[in-house]
mmCIF file of C-alpha atoms and ligand atoms in Angstrom:
data_model
loop_
_atom_site.group_PDB
_atom_site.id
_atom_site.type_symbol
_atom_site.label_atom_id
_atom_site.label_comp_id
_atom_site.label_asym_id
_atom_site.label_seq_id
_atom_site.Cartn_x
_atom_site.Cartn_y
_atom_site.Cartn_z
ATOM 1 C CA UNK A 1 -0.103 -0.091 -0.171
ATOM 2 C CA UNK A 2 1.355 3.035 -1.088
ATOM 3 C CA UNK A 3 2.127 5.687 1.433
ATOM 4 C CA UNK A 4 -0.268 8.520 2.711
ATOM 5 C CA UNK A 5 2.237 11.048 1.549
ATOM 6 C CA UNK A 6 2.268 9.617 -2.012
ATOM 7 C CA UNK A 7 -1.547 9.337 -2.344
ATOM 8 C CA UNK A 8 -3.455 11.820 -4.628
ATOM 9 C CA UNK A 9 -5.169 15.089 -3.568
ATOM 10 C CA UNK A 10 -8.227 16.955 -4.251
ATOM 11 C CA UNK A 11 -8.635 20.393 -4.515
ATOM 12 C CA UNK A 12 -11.552 21.775 -2.857
ATOM 13 C CA UNK A 13 -12.890 25.511 -2.667
ATOM 14 C CA UNK A 14 -14.249 26.804 0.738
ATOM 15 C CA UNK A 15 -16.311 29.244 1.227
ATOM 16 C CA UNK A 16 -15.014 30.618 5.033
ATOM 17 C CA UNK A 17 -15.917 33.057 7.597
ATOM 18 C CA UNK A 18 -12.402 34.029 8.947
ATOM 19 C CA UNK A 19 -13.724 36.148 11.790
ATOM 20 C CA UNK A 20 -15.869 33.218 12.891
ATOM 21 C CA UNK A 21 -13.231 30.808 11.767
ATOM 22 C CA UNK A 22 -16.155 28.970 10.222
ATOM 23 C CA UNK A 23 -16.937 26.787 6.749
ATOM 24 C CA UNK A 24 -20.058 27.866 5.261
ATOM 25 C CA UNK A 25 -20.175 25.910 1.935
ATOM 26 C CA UNK A 26 -17.211 23.978 -0.020
ATOM 27 C CA UNK A 27 -17.447 23.550 -3.587
ATOM 28 C CA UNK A 28 -16.267 20.193 -4.920
ATOM 29 C CA UNK A 29 -15.729 17.970 -8.128
ATOM 30 C CA UNK A 30 -17.124 14.763 -8.697
ATOM 31 C CA UNK A 31 -14.223 12.986 -7.400
ATOM 32 C CA UNK A 32 -14.217 14.357 -4.081
ATOM 33 C CA UNK A 33 -17.773 13.800 -4.170
ATOM 34 C CA UNK A 34 -17.266 10.189 -5.016
ATOM 35 C CA UNK A 35 -15.139 9.578 -2.102
ATOM 36 C CA UNK A 36 -17.353 11.615 0.237
ATOM 37 C CA UNK A 37 -19.989 9.009 -0.769
ATOM 38 C CA UNK A 38 -18.346 5.977 -0.438
ATOM 39 C CA UNK A 39 -17.144 6.387 3.154
ATOM 40 C CA UNK A 40 -21.167 5.765 3.628
ATOM 41 C CA UNK A 41 -20.107 2.206 1.984
ATOM 42 C CA UNK A 42 -17.806 1.308 4.743
ATOM 43 C CA UNK A 43 -18.459 -1.507 7.282
ATOM 44 C CA UNK A 44 -18.395 -0.282 11.242
ATOM 45 C CA UNK A 45 -15.309 -2.720 11.271
ATOM 46 C CA UNK A 46 -13.219 -0.823 8.678
ATOM 47 C CA UNK A 47 -14.232 2.110 9.927
ATOM 48 C CA UNK A 48 -12.758 1.294 13.056
ATOM 49 C CA UNK A 49 -9.873 -0.335 12.205
ATOM 50 C CA UNK A 50 -9.117 2.645 9.925
ATOM 51 C CA UNK A 51 -9.557 5.418 12.818
ATOM 52 C CA UNK A 52 -6.985 3.572 15.365
ATOM 53 C CA UNK A 53 -4.513 3.609 12.365
ATOM 54 C CA UNK A 54 -5.431 7.164 11.936
ATOM 55 C CA UNK A 55 -2.499 9.616 13.581
ATOM 56 C CA UNK A 56 -4.875 11.556 16.201
ATOM 57 C CA UNK A 57 -6.491 8.924 18.596
ATOM 58 C CA UNK A 58 -9.609 9.261 17.458
ATOM 59 C CA UNK A 59 -11.394 5.409 18.295
ATOM 60 C CA UNK A 60 -13.667 6.739 20.666
ATOM 61 C CA UNK A 61 -15.618 8.601 18.104
ATOM 62 C CA UNK A 62 -17.287 5.398 17.591
ATOM 63 C CA UNK A 63 -17.800 4.736 20.909
ATOM 64 C CA UNK A 64 -18.915 0.965 21.815
ATOM 65 C CA UNK A 65 -18.169 -0.101 18.616
ATOM 66 C CA UNK A 66 -14.395 0.258 19.013
ATOM 67 C CA UNK A 67 -14.773 -2.334 22.206
ATOM 68 C CA UNK A 68 -16.804 -4.808 20.142
ATOM 69 C CA UNK A 69 -13.799 -4.440 17.539
ATOM 70 C CA UNK A 70 -11.344 -5.105 20.227
ATOM 71 C CA UNK A 71 -13.555 -8.012 21.619
ATOM 72 C CA UNK A 72 -13.091 -9.991 18.799
ATOM 73 C CA UNK A 73 -9.422 -9.194 18.020
ATOM 74 C CA UNK A 74 -8.562 -10.566 21.368
ATOM 75 C CA UNK A 75 -10.921 -13.678 21.218
ATOM 76 C CA UNK A 76 -9.206 -16.699 20.987
ATOM 77 C CA UNK A 77 -9.855 -18.049 17.422
ATOM 78 C CA UNK A 78 -11.347 -21.517 18.753
ATOM 79 C CA UNK A 79 -14.426 -19.072 19.632
ATOM 80 C CA UNK A 80 -15.222 -18.667 15.959
ATOM 81 C CA UNK A 81 -16.155 -21.717 13.598
ATOM 82 C CA UNK A 82 -12.882 -20.827 11.450
ATOM 83 C CA UNK A 83 -10.009 -18.399 11.438
ATOM 84 C CA UNK A 84 -11.842 -17.302 8.268
ATOM 85 C CA UNK A 85 -15.037 -15.719 10.013
ATOM 86 C CA UNK A 86 -12.914 -13.940 12.773
ATOM 87 C CA UNK A 87 -10.855 -12.680 9.667
ATOM 88 C CA UNK A 88 -14.388 -11.162 8.351
ATOM 89 C CA UNK A 89 -15.355 -9.512 10.993
ATOM 90 C CA UNK A 90 -12.076 -7.825 11.614
ATOM 91 C CA UNK A 91 -11.756 -6.955 7.906
ATOM 92 C CA UNK A 92 -15.162 -6.773 6.728
ATOM 93 C CA UNK A 93 -15.963 -6.040 2.951
ATOM 94 C CA UNK A 94 -17.210 -2.890 1.772
ATOM 95 C CA UNK A 95 -20.227 -4.150 -0.601
ATOM 96 C CA UNK A 96 -19.334 -1.643 -2.639
ATOM 97 C CA UNK A 97 -15.364 -2.647 -2.026
ATOM 98 C CA UNK A 98 -14.609 -2.809 -6.232
ATOM 99 C CA UNK A 99 -16.301 0.347 -7.050
ATOM 100 C CA UNK A 100 -14.024 1.922 -4.163
ATOM 101 C CA UNK A 101 -10.987 0.593 -5.793
ATOM 102 C CA UNK A 102 -12.206 2.994 -9.096
ATOM 103 C CA UNK A 103 -11.849 6.205 -6.915
ATOM 104 C CA UNK A 104 -9.696 8.846 -7.165
ATOM 105 C CA UNK A 105 -8.703 8.040 -3.268
ATOM 106 C CA UNK A 106 -9.993 4.888 -1.731
ATOM 107 C CA UNK A 107 -9.206 4.586 2.245
ATOM 108 C CA UNK A 108 -10.233 1.154 2.438
ATOM 109 C CA UNK A 109 -7.514 -0.789 2.883
ATOM 110 C CA UNK A 110 -9.521 -4.196 2.434
ATOM 111 C CA UNK A 111 -8.054 -6.549 0.290
ATOM 112 C CA UNK A 112 -9.820 -6.973 -3.194
ATOM 113 C CA UNK A 113 -12.183 -10.348 -2.798
ATOM 114 C CA UNK A 114 -11.476 -13.258 -4.298
ATOM 115 C CA UNK A 115 -12.653 -16.410 -5.364
ATOM 116 C CA UNK A 116 -11.566 -20.310 -4.915
ATOM 117 C CA UNK A 117 -12.927 -23.170 -6.239
ATOM 118 C CA UNK A 118 -11.797 -27.062 -5.430
ATOM 119 C CA UNK A 119 -8.996 -28.484 -7.469
ATOM 120 C CA UNK A 120 -11.276 -30.769 -8.646
ATOM 121 C CA UNK A 121 -13.836 -28.190 -9.868
ATOM 122 C CA UNK A 122 -13.340 -29.480 -13.428
ATOM 123 C CA UNK A 123 -13.534 -33.257 -13.040
ATOM 124 C CA UNK A 124 -16.427 -33.702 -10.473
ATOM 125 C CA UNK A 125 -19.613 -31.807 -10.769
ATOM 126 C CA UNK A 126 -20.219 -31.857 -7.213
ATOM 127 C CA UNK A 127 -17.594 -29.635 -6.664
ATOM 128 C CA UNK A 128 -18.810 -27.430 -8.991
ATOM 129 C CA UNK A 129 -21.435 -26.065 -6.634
ATOM 130 C CA UNK A 130 -19.133 -24.780 -3.988
ATOM 131 C CA UNK A 131 -16.836 -21.216 -4.072
ATOM 132 C CA UNK A 132 -15.269 -19.798 -1.329
ATOM 133 C CA UNK A 133 -13.762 -16.020 -0.640
ATOM 134 C CA UNK A 134 -10.544 -17.780 1.208
ATOM 135 C CA UNK A 135 -8.175 -20.406 0.331
ATOM 136 C CA UNK A 136 -8.695 -22.368 3.599
ATOM 137 C CA UNK A 137 -12.148 -23.487 2.966
ATOM 138 C CA UNK A 138 -12.591 -27.411 2.476
ATOM 139 C CA UNK A 139 -14.655 -28.721 -0.472
ATOM 140 C CA UNK A 140 -17.426 -31.541 0.437
ATOM 141 C CA UNK A 141 -14.735 -33.724 -1.149
ATOM 142 C CA UNK A 142 -12.252 -33.044 1.800
ATOM 143 C CA UNK A 143 -10.121 -31.158 -0.620
ATOM 144 C CA UNK A 144 -8.614 -27.100 0.359
ATOM 145 C CA UNK A 145 -10.403 -24.976 -1.917
ATOM 146 C CA UNK A 146 -7.224 -23.235 -2.844
ATOM 147 C CA UNK A 147 -7.467 -22.892 -6.710
ATOM 148 C CA UNK A 148 -8.274 -19.106 -7.231
ATOM 149 C CA UNK A 149 -10.682 -18.226 -10.056
ATOM 150 C CA UNK A 150 -10.558 -14.633 -12.169
ATOM 151 C CA UNK A 151 -13.829 -12.963 -11.562
ATOM 152 C CA UNK A 152 -14.693 -9.524 -13.618
ATOM 153 C CA UNK A 153 -15.487 -6.692 -11.321
ATOM 154 C CA UNK A 154 -18.457 -4.803 -12.313
ATOM 155 C CA UNK A 155 -18.020 -1.020 -13.435
ATOM 156 C CA UNK A 156 -18.569 1.660 -11.194
ATOM 157 C CA UNK A 157 -21.076 2.817 -13.150
ATOM 158 C CA UNK A 158 -24.072 4.321 -11.727
ATOM 159 C CA UNK A 159 -23.253 4.016 -7.937
ATOM 160 C CA UNK A 160 -21.761 7.274 -7.143
ATOM 161 C CA UNK A 161 -22.810 10.457 -8.639
ATOM 162 C CA UNK A 162 -21.984 10.655 -12.331
ATOM 163 C CA UNK A 163 -23.781 13.211 -13.789
ATOM 164 C CA UNK A 164 -22.285 16.434 -13.045
ATOM 165 C CA UNK A 165 -18.990 17.836 -12.021
ATOM 166 C CA UNK A 166 -19.755 20.656 -9.799
ATOM 167 C CA UNK A 167 -21.056 19.942 -6.175
ATOM 168 C CA UNK A 168 -21.788 22.426 -3.208
ATOM 169 C CA UNK A 169 -21.522 20.539 0.022
ATOM 170 C CA UNK A 170 -22.479 22.572 3.111
ATOM 171 C CA UNK A 171 -20.577 22.440 6.193
ATOM 172 C CA UNK A 172 -23.226 19.311 7.852
ATOM 173 C CA UNK A 173 -22.699 17.977 4.701
ATOM 174 C CA UNK A 174 -25.860 18.352 2.237
ATOM 175 C CA UNK A 175 -24.689 17.414 -1.123
ATOM 176 C CA UNK A 176 -26.064 19.120 -4.081
ATOM 177 C CA UNK A 177 -25.382 20.183 -8.022
ATOM 178 C CA UNK A 178 -24.087 23.409 -7.767
ATOM 179 C CA UNK A 179 -25.996 26.448 -8.473
ATOM 180 C CA UNK A 180 -26.050 29.953 -7.602
ATOM 181 C CA UNK A 181 -29.137 29.882 -6.712
ATOM 182 C CA UNK A 182 -27.920 26.931 -4.114
ATOM 183 C CA UNK A 183 -24.894 29.220 -2.903
ATOM 184 C CA UNK A 184 -27.306 32.150 -1.839
ATOM 185 C CA UNK A 185 -29.783 30.094 -0.015
ATOM 186 C CA UNK A 186 -27.199 28.580 1.941
ATOM 187 C CA UNK A 187 -25.374 32.088 2.502
ATOM 188 C CA UNK A 188 -29.206 33.498 3.809
ATOM 189 C CA UNK A 189 -29.661 30.655 5.635
ATOM 190 C CA UNK A 190 -26.397 31.284 7.612
ATOM 191 C CA UNK A 191 -27.352 35.025 7.678
ATOM 192 C CA UNK A 192 -25.263 36.783 4.596
ATOM 193 C CA UNK A 193 -26.564 38.928 2.370
ATOM 194 C CA UNK A 194 -23.676 38.495 -0.196
ATOM 195 C CA UNK A 195 -20.240 37.576 -0.382
ATOM 196 C CA UNK A 196 -18.971 40.677 1.468
ATOM 197 C CA UNK A 197 -17.676 38.869 4.580
ATOM 198 C CA UNK A 198 -16.877 35.648 3.458
ATOM 199 C CA UNK A 199 -13.391 34.649 1.904
ATOM 200 C CA UNK A 200 -12.688 32.253 -0.201
ATOM 201 C CA UNK A 201 -9.673 29.512 0.205
ATOM 202 C CA UNK A 202 -8.433 26.853 -1.923
ATOM 203 C CA UNK A 203 -7.036 23.756 -0.224
ATOM 204 C CA UNK A 204 -5.546 20.527 -0.857
ATOM 205 C CA UNK A 205 -7.570 17.046 0.625
ATOM 206 C CA UNK A 206 -5.835 14.121 0.812
ATOM 207 C CA UNK A 207 -6.023 10.335 2.681
ATOM 208 C CA UNK A 208 -5.374 12.037 6.372
ATOM 209 C CA UNK A 209 -8.142 14.923 5.934
ATOM 210 C CA UNK A 210 -10.682 12.299 4.538
ATOM 211 C CA UNK A 211 -9.704 10.345 7.784
ATOM 212 C CA UNK A 212 -10.224 13.403 9.544
ATOM 213 C CA UNK A 213 -13.368 14.042 8.198
ATOM 214 C CA UNK A 214 -14.557 10.309 8.432
ATOM 215 C CA UNK A 215 -13.996 10.309 12.330
ATOM 216 C CA UNK A 216 -16.189 13.793 11.944
ATOM 217 C CA UNK A 217 -19.065 12.250 10.430
ATOM 218 C CA UNK A 218 -19.882 10.762 13.746
ATOM 219 C CA UNK A 219 -19.225 13.896 16.071
ATOM 220 C CA UNK A 220 -19.127 16.825 14.436
ATOM 221 C CA UNK A 221 -22.233 18.997 13.576
ATOM 222 C CA UNK A 222 -19.754 21.151 11.744
ATOM 223 C CA UNK A 223 -17.558 18.379 9.787
ATOM 224 C CA UNK A 224 -15.868 20.823 7.051
ATOM 225 C CA UNK A 225 -14.807 23.131 9.802
ATOM 226 C CA UNK A 226 -13.607 20.759 12.138
ATOM 227 C CA UNK A 227 -11.763 19.085 9.165
ATOM 228 C CA UNK A 228 -10.026 21.930 7.364
ATOM 229 C CA UNK A 229 -10.088 24.781 9.793
ATOM 230 C CA UNK A 230 -10.063 22.944 13.036
ATOM 231 C CA UNK A 231 -7.880 20.322 11.813
ATOM 232 C CA UNK A 232 -9.328 17.508 14.349
ATOM 233 C CA UNK A 233 -12.247 16.124 15.680
ATOM 234 C CA UNK A 234 -14.236 17.997 18.059
ATOM 235 C CA UNK A 235 -14.596 15.492 21.201
ATOM 236 C CA UNK A 236 -17.683 16.691 22.039
ATOM 237 C CA UNK A 237 -19.213 14.450 24.972
ATOM 238 C CA UNK A 238 -22.168 12.767 22.670
ATOM 239 C CA UNK A 239 -24.218 9.914 23.420
ATOM 240 C CA UNK A 240 -22.250 6.881 22.331
ATOM 241 C CA UNK A 241 -22.915 5.577 19.452
ATOM 242 C CA UNK A 242 -24.753 2.398 19.859
ATOM 243 C CA UNK A 243 -26.498 0.613 16.910
ATOM 244 C CA UNK A 244 -30.337 0.254 17.811
ATOM 245 C CA UNK A 245 -32.712 -2.247 16.449
ATOM 246 C CA UNK A 246 -36.083 -0.630 15.735
ATOM 247 C CA UNK A 247 -39.207 -1.943 17.106
ATOM 248 C CA UNK A 248 -41.141 -2.364 14.340
ATOM 249 C CA UNK A 249 -38.672 -4.377 12.165
ATOM 250 C CA UNK A 250 -38.156 -6.973 15.319
ATOM 251 C CA UNK A 251 -42.001 -7.345 15.828
ATOM 252 C CA UNK A 252 -42.716 -9.217 12.530
ATOM 253 C CA UNK A 253 -40.058 -11.714 13.445
ATOM 254 C CA UNK A 254 -40.571 -13.158 16.970
ATOM 255 C CA UNK A 255 -39.576 -16.419 16.240
ATOM 256 C CA UNK A 256 -36.081 -14.330 15.580
ATOM 257 C CA UNK A 257 -36.140 -12.770 19.306
ATOM 258 C CA UNK A 258 -33.266 -13.031 21.554
ATOM 259 C CA UNK A 259 -33.117 -12.772 24.895
ATOM 260 C CA UNK A 260 -30.394 -12.012 27.553
ATOM 261 C CA UNK A 261 -30.486 -11.609 31.700
ATOM 262 C CA UNK A 262 -29.980 -8.249 32.282
ATOM 263 C CA UNK A 263 -28.306 -7.174 35.700
ATOM 264 C CA UNK A 264 -29.943 -3.458 36.779
ATOM 265 C CA UNK A 265 -28.592 -1.358 39.369
ATOM 266 C CA UNK A 266 -31.776 -0.377 41.033
ATOM 267 C CA UNK A 267 -31.002 3.225 42.287
ATOM 268 C CA UNK A 268 -30.630 4.040 38.859
ATOM 269 C CA UNK A 269 -31.510 1.633 36.397
ATOM 270 C CA UNK A 270 -28.161 1.520 34.589
ATOM 271 C CA UNK A 271 -27.278 -1.917 33.296
ATOM 272 C CA UNK A 272 -23.956 -2.881 34.707
ATOM 273 C CA UNK A 273 -23.751 -6.369 32.871
ATOM 274 C CA UNK A 274 -25.757 -8.994 30.712
ATOM 275 C CA UNK A 275 -25.853 -12.788 30.416
ATOM 276 C CA UNK A 276 -26.400 -14.123 27.111
ATOM 277 C CA UNK A 277 -26.422 -17.344 24.826
ATOM 278 C CA UNK A 278 -23.764 -17.486 22.014
ATOM 279 C CA UNK A 279 -26.597 -16.060 19.422
ATOM 280 C CA UNK A 280 -26.654 -12.480 21.211
ATOM 281 C CA UNK A 281 -22.938 -12.019 20.656
ATOM 282 C CA UNK A 282 -23.073 -13.477 16.841
ATOM 283 C CA UNK A 283 -25.966 -11.124 16.745
ATOM 284 C CA UNK A 284 -23.177 -8.093 18.317
ATOM 285 C CA UNK A 285 -20.268 -8.737 16.330
ATOM 286 C CA UNK A 286 -22.360 -8.803 12.931
ATOM 287 C CA UNK A 287 -22.581 -4.909 13.412
ATOM 288 C CA UNK A 288 -18.920 -4.672 12.514
ATOM 289 C CA UNK A 289 -20.018 -5.496 9.027
ATOM 290 C CA UNK A 290 -22.776 -3.250 8.367
ATOM 291 C CA UNK A 291 -21.971 -0.234 6.616
ATOM 292 C CA UNK A 292 -22.481 3.289 7.829
ATOM 293 C CA UNK A 293 -25.583 3.712 5.698
ATOM 294 C CA UNK A 294 -27.351 0.909 6.848
ATOM 295 C CA UNK A 295 -26.388 1.622 10.229
ATOM 296 C CA UNK A 296 -27.994 4.992 9.819
ATOM 297 C CA UNK A 297 -31.311 3.293 8.535
ATOM 298 C CA UNK A 298 -31.725 0.969 11.318
ATOM 299 C CA UNK A 299 -30.635 3.379 14.092
ATOM 300 C CA UNK A 300 -33.521 4.777 16.085
ATOM 301 C CA UNK A 301 -31.772 7.983 17.658
ATOM 302 C CA UNK A 302 -30.133 9.194 14.101
ATOM 303 C CA UNK A 303 -29.108 12.005 16.330
ATOM 304 C CA UNK A 304 -26.167 9.384 17.515
ATOM 305 C CA UNK A 305 -25.044 9.619 14.282
ATOM 306 C CA UNK A 306 -23.963 13.363 13.839
ATOM 307 C CA UNK A 307 -24.067 13.985 9.759
ATOM 308 C CA UNK A 308 -24.309 11.058 8.818
ATOM 309 C CA UNK A 309 -28.329 11.177 8.056
ATOM 310 C CA UNK A 310 -27.143 14.493 5.624
ATOM 311 C CA UNK A 311 -24.637 12.267 3.463
ATOM 312 C CA UNK A 312 -27.429 9.592 3.486
ATOM 313 C CA UNK A 313 -30.446 11.754 2.439
ATOM 314 C CA UNK A 314 -28.317 13.860 -0.313
ATOM 315 C CA UNK A 315 -27.037 10.193 -1.952
ATOM 316 C CA UNK A 316 -30.887 9.540 -1.991
ATOM 317 C CA UNK A 317 -31.779 12.552 -3.171
ATOM 318 C CA UNK A 318 -29.589 13.469 -5.862
ATOM 319 C CA UNK A 319 -30.697 9.988 -7.588
ATOM 320 C CA UNK A 320 -27.300 9.059 -8.117
ATOM 321 C CA UNK A 321 -28.215 5.292 -9.135
ATOM 322 C CA UNK A 322 -29.925 6.446 -12.216
ATOM 323 C CA UNK A 323 -33.489 6.277 -11.606
ATOM 324 C CA UNK A 324 -33.067 2.949 -9.817
ATOM 325 C CA UNK A 325 -34.042 2.810 -5.894
ATOM 326 C CA UNK A 326 -31.022 3.465 -3.954
ATOM 327 C CA UNK A 327 -29.657 0.223 -2.867
ATOM 328 C CA UNK A 328 -28.372 0.110 0.882
ATOM 329 C CA UNK A 329 -25.707 -2.523 0.835
ATOM 330 C CA UNK A 330 -26.575 -4.648 4.353
ATOM 331 C CA UNK A 331 -24.364 -6.759 6.236
ATOM 332 C CA UNK A 332 -21.706 -8.058 4.516
ATOM 333 C CA UNK A 333 -20.101 -11.379 5.749
ATOM 334 C CA UNK A 334 -19.916 -14.473 3.401
ATOM 335 C CA UNK A 335 -22.103 -17.201 3.241
ATOM 336 C CA UNK A 336 -20.349 -19.726 5.608
ATOM 337 C CA UNK A 337 -20.198 -17.301 8.502
ATOM 338 C CA UNK A 338 -23.920 -18.242 8.888
ATOM 339 C CA UNK A 339 -23.361 -21.634 7.744
ATOM 340 C CA UNK A 340 -20.895 -22.759 10.115
ATOM 341 C CA UNK A 341 -18.422 -24.772 7.643
ATOM 342 C CA UNK A 342 -15.341 -25.551 9.199
ATOM 343 C CA UNK A 343 -12.280 -25.084 7.532
HETATM 344 ZN ZN1 ZN B 401 -14.186 -30.872 -4.403
#
């Protein structure tokens, strides 16, 4: 992987109020908006890993997910069906990972998905029915499925914005096609009648800035100001980011309810700890494989997720997917994670 200093940079034009040290809006090209949208497809586990590697100690911005990730990392491999299952939780794949590799700057360092088949693939019919994304899986015939097959990756066409070259991004990450009318509306919303009190600033955005922006997605009401003017994520005291499942989506599947015993302190009803069966732990661990956009759709308290909602809504509003209903990628774990196939 190339060093961050060798990674490409974007030019971003900021309109700022120097006196208030605040970004009013940014004008960006398709390349930058592509990268911004691609952040939504990153699984939560990937975000924890990327932010941990980032220079600033930002792991706390994703709250308890950091603890969940560490629990998986520290847990002995014997507790998982296979080494591959543990690996996929720690290195979950983005649903649109192949598109990520077409971006000008892809911050997701997860390997490209590979496909392996049994060496008896050609000679034995039963061996043609299975494929694996890891080379350590065993085929039904007992052989190790280590023969890699080349797979053509989908083209990026139609996933991220593709029609215009210029976009306006507000400080709270609402993205829209650039127009003078829109710019004036944003200025009016902030109480400016024109450009008199504002300054233009041309900046280079690279790998480090995108990672800071990724952290700010969760913690900041003004991610552009925090990333480009204050240069760090504001560590505001927010409620922990805790993925919650909406009652409505659970109610229809009463058979699938998980039960756990919770120990609560009587004085303030704080949960001290819970005792549960492995199904609940399994369920918790899958949060690491859920992309941000799907976590946001599931979340009851969207205030927990900073400006993620604005970005998700912008992607949908712009109908980037060429008339198709915007598809939100869901949990990205390979089939064998659920089948319990051993390797
Ligand atoms: Zn076989």
